[in-house]
Tab-separated table of C-alpha atoms in Angstrom:
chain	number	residue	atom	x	y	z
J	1214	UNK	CA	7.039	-10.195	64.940
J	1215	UNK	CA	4.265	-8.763	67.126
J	1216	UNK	CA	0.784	-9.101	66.248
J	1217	UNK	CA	-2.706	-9.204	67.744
J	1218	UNK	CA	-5.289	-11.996	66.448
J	1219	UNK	CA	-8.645	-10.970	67.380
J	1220	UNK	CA	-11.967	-13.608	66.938
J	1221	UNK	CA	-13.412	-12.723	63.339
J	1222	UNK	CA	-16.900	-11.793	63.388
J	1223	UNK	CA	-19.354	-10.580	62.760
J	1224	UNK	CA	-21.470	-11.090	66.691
J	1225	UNK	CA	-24.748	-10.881	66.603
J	1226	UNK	CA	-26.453	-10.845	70.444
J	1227	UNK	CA	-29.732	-10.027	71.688
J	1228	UNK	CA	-30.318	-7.729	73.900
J	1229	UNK	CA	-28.793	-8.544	77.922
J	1230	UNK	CA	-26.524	-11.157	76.404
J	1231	UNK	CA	-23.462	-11.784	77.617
J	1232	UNK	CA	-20.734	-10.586	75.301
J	1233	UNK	CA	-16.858	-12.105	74.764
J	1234	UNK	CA	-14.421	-10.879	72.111
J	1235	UNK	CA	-11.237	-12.905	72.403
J	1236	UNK	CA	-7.733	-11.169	71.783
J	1237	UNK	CA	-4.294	-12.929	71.789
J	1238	UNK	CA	-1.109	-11.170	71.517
J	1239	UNK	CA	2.546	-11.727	70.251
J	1240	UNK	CA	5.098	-9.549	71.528
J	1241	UNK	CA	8.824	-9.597	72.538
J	1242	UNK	CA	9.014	-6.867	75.171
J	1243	UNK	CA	6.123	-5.715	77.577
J	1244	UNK	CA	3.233	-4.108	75.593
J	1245	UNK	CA	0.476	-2.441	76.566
J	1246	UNK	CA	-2.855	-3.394	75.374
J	1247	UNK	CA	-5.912	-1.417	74.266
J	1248	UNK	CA	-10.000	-2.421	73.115
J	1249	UNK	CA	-11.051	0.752	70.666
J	1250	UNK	CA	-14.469	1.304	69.454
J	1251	UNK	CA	-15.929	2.564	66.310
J	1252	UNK	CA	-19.159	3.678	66.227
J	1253	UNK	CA	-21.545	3.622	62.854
J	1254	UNK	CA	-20.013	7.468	61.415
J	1255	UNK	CA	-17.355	8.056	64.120
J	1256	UNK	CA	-13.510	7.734	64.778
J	1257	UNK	CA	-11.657	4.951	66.229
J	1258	UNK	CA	-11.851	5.771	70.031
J	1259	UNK	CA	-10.330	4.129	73.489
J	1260	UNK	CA	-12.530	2.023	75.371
J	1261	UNK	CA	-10.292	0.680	77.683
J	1262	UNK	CA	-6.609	0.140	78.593
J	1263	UNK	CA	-4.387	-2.102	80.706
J	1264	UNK	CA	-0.198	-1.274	80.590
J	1265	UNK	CA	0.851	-4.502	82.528
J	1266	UNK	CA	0.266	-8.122	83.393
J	1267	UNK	CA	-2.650	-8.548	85.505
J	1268	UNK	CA	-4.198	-5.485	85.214
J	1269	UNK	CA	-7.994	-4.939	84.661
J	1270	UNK	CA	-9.404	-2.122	82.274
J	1271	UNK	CA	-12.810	-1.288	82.444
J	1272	UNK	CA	-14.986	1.404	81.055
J	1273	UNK	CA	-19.239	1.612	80.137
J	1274	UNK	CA	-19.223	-1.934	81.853
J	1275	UNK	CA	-16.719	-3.157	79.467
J	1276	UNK	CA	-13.897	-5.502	81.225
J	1277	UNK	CA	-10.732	-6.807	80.160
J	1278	UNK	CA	-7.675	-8.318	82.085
J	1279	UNK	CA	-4.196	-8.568	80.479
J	1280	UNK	CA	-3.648	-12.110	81.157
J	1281	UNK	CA	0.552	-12.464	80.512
J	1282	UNK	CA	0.591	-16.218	80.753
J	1283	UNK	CA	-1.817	-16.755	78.057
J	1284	UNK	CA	-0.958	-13.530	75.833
J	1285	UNK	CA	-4.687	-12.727	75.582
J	1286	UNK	CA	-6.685	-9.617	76.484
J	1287	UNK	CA	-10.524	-10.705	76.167
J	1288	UNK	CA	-13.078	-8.284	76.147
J	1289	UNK	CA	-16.318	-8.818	78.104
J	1290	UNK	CA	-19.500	-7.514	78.893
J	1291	UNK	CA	-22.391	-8.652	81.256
J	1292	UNK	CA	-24.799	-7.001	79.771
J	1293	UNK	CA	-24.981	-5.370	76.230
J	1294	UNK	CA	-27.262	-2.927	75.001
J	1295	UNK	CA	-28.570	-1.850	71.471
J	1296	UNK	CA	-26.315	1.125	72.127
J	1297	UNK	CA	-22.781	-1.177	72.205
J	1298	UNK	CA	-22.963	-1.702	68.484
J	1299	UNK	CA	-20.061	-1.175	67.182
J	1300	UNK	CA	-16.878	-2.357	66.002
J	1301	UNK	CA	-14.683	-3.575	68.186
J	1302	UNK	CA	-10.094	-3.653	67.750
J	1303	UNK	CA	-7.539	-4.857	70.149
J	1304	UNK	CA	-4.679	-3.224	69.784
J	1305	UNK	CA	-0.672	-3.645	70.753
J	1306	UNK	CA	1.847	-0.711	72.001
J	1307	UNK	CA	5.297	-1.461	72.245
J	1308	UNK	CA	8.172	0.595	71.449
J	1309	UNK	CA	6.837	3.086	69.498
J	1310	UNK	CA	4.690	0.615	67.288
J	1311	UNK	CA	0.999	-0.244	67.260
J	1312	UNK	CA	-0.680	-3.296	66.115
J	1313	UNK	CA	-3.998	-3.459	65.728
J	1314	UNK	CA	-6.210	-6.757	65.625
J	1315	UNK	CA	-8.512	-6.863	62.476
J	1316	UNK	CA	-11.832	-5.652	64.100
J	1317	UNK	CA	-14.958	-7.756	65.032
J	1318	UNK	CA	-17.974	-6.234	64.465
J	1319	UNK	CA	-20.302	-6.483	67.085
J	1320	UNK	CA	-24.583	-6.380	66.606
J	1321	UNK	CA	-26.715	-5.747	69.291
J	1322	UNK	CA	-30.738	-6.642	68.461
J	1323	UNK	CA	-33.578	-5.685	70.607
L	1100	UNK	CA	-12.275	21.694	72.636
L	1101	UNK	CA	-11.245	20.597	68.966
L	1102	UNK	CA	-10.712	17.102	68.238
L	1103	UNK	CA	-8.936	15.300	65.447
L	1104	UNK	CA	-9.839	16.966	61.801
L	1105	UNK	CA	-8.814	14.829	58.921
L	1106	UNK	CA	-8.562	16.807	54.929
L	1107	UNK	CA	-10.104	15.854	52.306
L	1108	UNK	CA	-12.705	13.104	53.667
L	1109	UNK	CA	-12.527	11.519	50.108
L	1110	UNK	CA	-10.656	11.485	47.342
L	1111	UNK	CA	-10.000	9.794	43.931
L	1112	UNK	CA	-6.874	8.897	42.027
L	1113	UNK	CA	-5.429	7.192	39.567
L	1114	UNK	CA	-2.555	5.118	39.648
L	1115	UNK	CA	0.946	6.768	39.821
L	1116	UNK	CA	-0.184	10.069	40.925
L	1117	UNK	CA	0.488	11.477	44.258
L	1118	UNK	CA	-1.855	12.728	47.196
L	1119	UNK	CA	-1.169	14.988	50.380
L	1120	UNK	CA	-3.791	14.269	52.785
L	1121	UNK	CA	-3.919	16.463	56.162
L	1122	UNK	CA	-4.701	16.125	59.612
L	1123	UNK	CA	-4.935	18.730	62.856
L	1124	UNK	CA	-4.212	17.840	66.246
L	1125	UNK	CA	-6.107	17.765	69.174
L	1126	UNK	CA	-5.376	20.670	70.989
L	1127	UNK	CA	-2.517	20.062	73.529
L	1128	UNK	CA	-1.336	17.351	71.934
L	1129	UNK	CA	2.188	16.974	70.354
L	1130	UNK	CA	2.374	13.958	68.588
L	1131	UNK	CA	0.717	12.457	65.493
L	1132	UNK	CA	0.638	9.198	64.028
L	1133	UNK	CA	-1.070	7.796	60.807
L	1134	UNK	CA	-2.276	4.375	59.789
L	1135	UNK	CA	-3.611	2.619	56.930
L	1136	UNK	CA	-6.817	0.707	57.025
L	1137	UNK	CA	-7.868	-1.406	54.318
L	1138	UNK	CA	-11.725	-2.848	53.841
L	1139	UNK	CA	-12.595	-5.298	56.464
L	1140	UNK	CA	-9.004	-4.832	58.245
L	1141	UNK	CA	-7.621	-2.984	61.476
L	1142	UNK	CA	-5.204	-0.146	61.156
L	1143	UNK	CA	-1.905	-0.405	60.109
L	1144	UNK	CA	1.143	1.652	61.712
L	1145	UNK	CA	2.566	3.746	59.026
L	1146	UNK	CA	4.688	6.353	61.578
L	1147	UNK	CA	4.918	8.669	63.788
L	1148	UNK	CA	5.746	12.157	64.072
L	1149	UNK	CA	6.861	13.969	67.763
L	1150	UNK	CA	8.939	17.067	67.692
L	1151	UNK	CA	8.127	17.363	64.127
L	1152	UNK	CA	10.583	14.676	63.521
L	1153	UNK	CA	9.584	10.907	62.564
L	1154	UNK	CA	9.852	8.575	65.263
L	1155	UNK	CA	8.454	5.271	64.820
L	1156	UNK	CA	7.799	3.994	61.615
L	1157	UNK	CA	6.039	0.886	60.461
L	1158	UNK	CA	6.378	-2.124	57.588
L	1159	UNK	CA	5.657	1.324	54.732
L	1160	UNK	CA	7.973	1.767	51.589
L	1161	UNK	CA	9.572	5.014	51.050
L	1162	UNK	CA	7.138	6.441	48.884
L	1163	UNK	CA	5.096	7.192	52.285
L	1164	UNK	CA	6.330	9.924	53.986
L	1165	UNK	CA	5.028	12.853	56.753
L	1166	UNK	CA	5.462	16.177	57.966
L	1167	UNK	CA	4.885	17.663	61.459
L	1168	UNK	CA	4.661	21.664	61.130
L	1169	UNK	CA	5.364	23.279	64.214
L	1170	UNK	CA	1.864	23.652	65.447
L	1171	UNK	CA	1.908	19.960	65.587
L	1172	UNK	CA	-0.695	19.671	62.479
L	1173	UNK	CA	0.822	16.974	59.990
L	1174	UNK	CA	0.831	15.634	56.070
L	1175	UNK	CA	1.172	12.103	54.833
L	1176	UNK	CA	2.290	12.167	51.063
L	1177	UNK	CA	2.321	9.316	49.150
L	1178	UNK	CA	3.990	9.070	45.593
L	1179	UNK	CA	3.937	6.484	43.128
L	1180	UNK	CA	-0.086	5.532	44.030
L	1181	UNK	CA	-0.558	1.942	43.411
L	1182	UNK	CA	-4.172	0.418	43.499
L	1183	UNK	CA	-3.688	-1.307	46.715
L	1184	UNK	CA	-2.529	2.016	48.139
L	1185	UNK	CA	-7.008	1.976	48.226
L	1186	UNK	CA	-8.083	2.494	51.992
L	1187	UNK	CA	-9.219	4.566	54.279
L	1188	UNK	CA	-6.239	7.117	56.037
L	1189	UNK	CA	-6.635	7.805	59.897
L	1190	UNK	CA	-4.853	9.650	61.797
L	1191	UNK	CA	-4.262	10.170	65.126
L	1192	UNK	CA	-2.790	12.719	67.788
L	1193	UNK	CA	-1.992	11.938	71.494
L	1194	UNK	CA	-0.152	14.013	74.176
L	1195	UNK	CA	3.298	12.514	74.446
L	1196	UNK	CA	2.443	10.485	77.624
L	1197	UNK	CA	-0.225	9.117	75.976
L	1198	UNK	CA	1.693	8.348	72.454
L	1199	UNK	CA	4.123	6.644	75.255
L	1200	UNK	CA	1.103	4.312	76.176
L	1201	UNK	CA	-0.430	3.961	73.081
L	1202	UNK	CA	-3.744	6.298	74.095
L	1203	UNK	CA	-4.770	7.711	70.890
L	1204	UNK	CA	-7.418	10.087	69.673
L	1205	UNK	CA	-8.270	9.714	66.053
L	1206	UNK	CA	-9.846	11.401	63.232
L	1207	UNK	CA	-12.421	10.263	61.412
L	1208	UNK	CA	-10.571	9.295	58.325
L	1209	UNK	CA	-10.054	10.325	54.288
L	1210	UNK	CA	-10.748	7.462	52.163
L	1211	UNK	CA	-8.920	7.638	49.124
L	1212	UNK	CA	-9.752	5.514	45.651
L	1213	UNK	CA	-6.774	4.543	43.209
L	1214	UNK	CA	-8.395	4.096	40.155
């Protein structure tokens, strides 16, 4: 079935580091693919989207590129700051189903 | 604007018992959908609710079910509480283009115990 297999964490970086969260995908049709963020006390919230092959999200210097022939949607960041902390899901639309990946938590230090 | 309010933000039951937890929508936005999230794991679909009818539903038995009232606010009951039923309830609402593409606005959760 479809299913999104995120790299288990948690990622600890200093601060400036470059950051990579790798996300592959199973799916039968043509998903769409998300990156939420949850912030220490807050909701689940959209960080960045991409609804077909090829395409690029990118939001707060975030990137990601929905990469069809190798079912993965990385997440990437030049630069991280104290501030990115978080935890991190890819997530799966198709149909009217949602799959999200199991979170990697993400530690930025000064 | 009001976002996503979630009712009760914790609760405690015991096993067998039955819970009705609540959620508001974002205002504007017609469809809700509610997932389970276990310690240490991401969301999982349970369904979906647009029109006040269910529309989606995930890999949930029966004894999960929903409501959509028509302001578009919405229940999740859940009978029968077994101790893996544990986890923390989000949902979330979306305007139906966005429920289309998966953009999602979510509450911040009520964690219930089975005891």
């Amino acid at each position: 079935g479809d299913s999104v297999t995120q790299m288990e964490g948690p990622v600890t970086l200093s601060e400036e580091a470059f950051l990579t969260i790798n996300c592959t995908y199973t799916a039968t049709g043509y998903p769409s693919l998300f990156w939420y963020v949850q912030y220490p006390g807050e909701g689940l919230q959209l960080l960045l989207k991409a609804t077909k092959a090829d395409d690029k999200g990118s939001n707060k210097g975030f990137e990601a590129t929905y990469r069809k022939e190798t079912t993965s949607f990385h997440l990437e960041k030049g630069s991280v700051q104290v501030s990115d902390s978080a935890v991190y899901f890819c997530a799966l639309h198709t149909g009217n189903q949602f799959y999200f990946g199991t979170g990697t938590s993400l530690t930025v230090i000064p | 604007e009001t976002g996503v309010t979630q009712s009760p933000t914790h609760l405690i039951k015991t096993r067998g018992q039955q819970v009705t937890l609540r959620c508001s929508s974002q205002s504007g936005h017609n469809t809700v959908s509610w997932y389970q999230q276990a310690l240490g794991q991401g969301p999982q679909f349970i369904f979906q609710y647009y029109r006040e009818e269910e529309n989606g539903r995930g890999n949930f038995p029966p004894r999960f079910s929903g409501l959509q009232f028509p302001n578009y606010s919405s229940e999740l009951n859940v009978n029968a509480l077994e101790l893996d039923d544990s986890a923390l309830y989000l949902c979330a609402s979306s305007p139906v283009q966005g429920a289309m593409t998966g953009e999602l606005f979510f509450g911040e959760g009520s964690r219930l115990t089975v005891l």
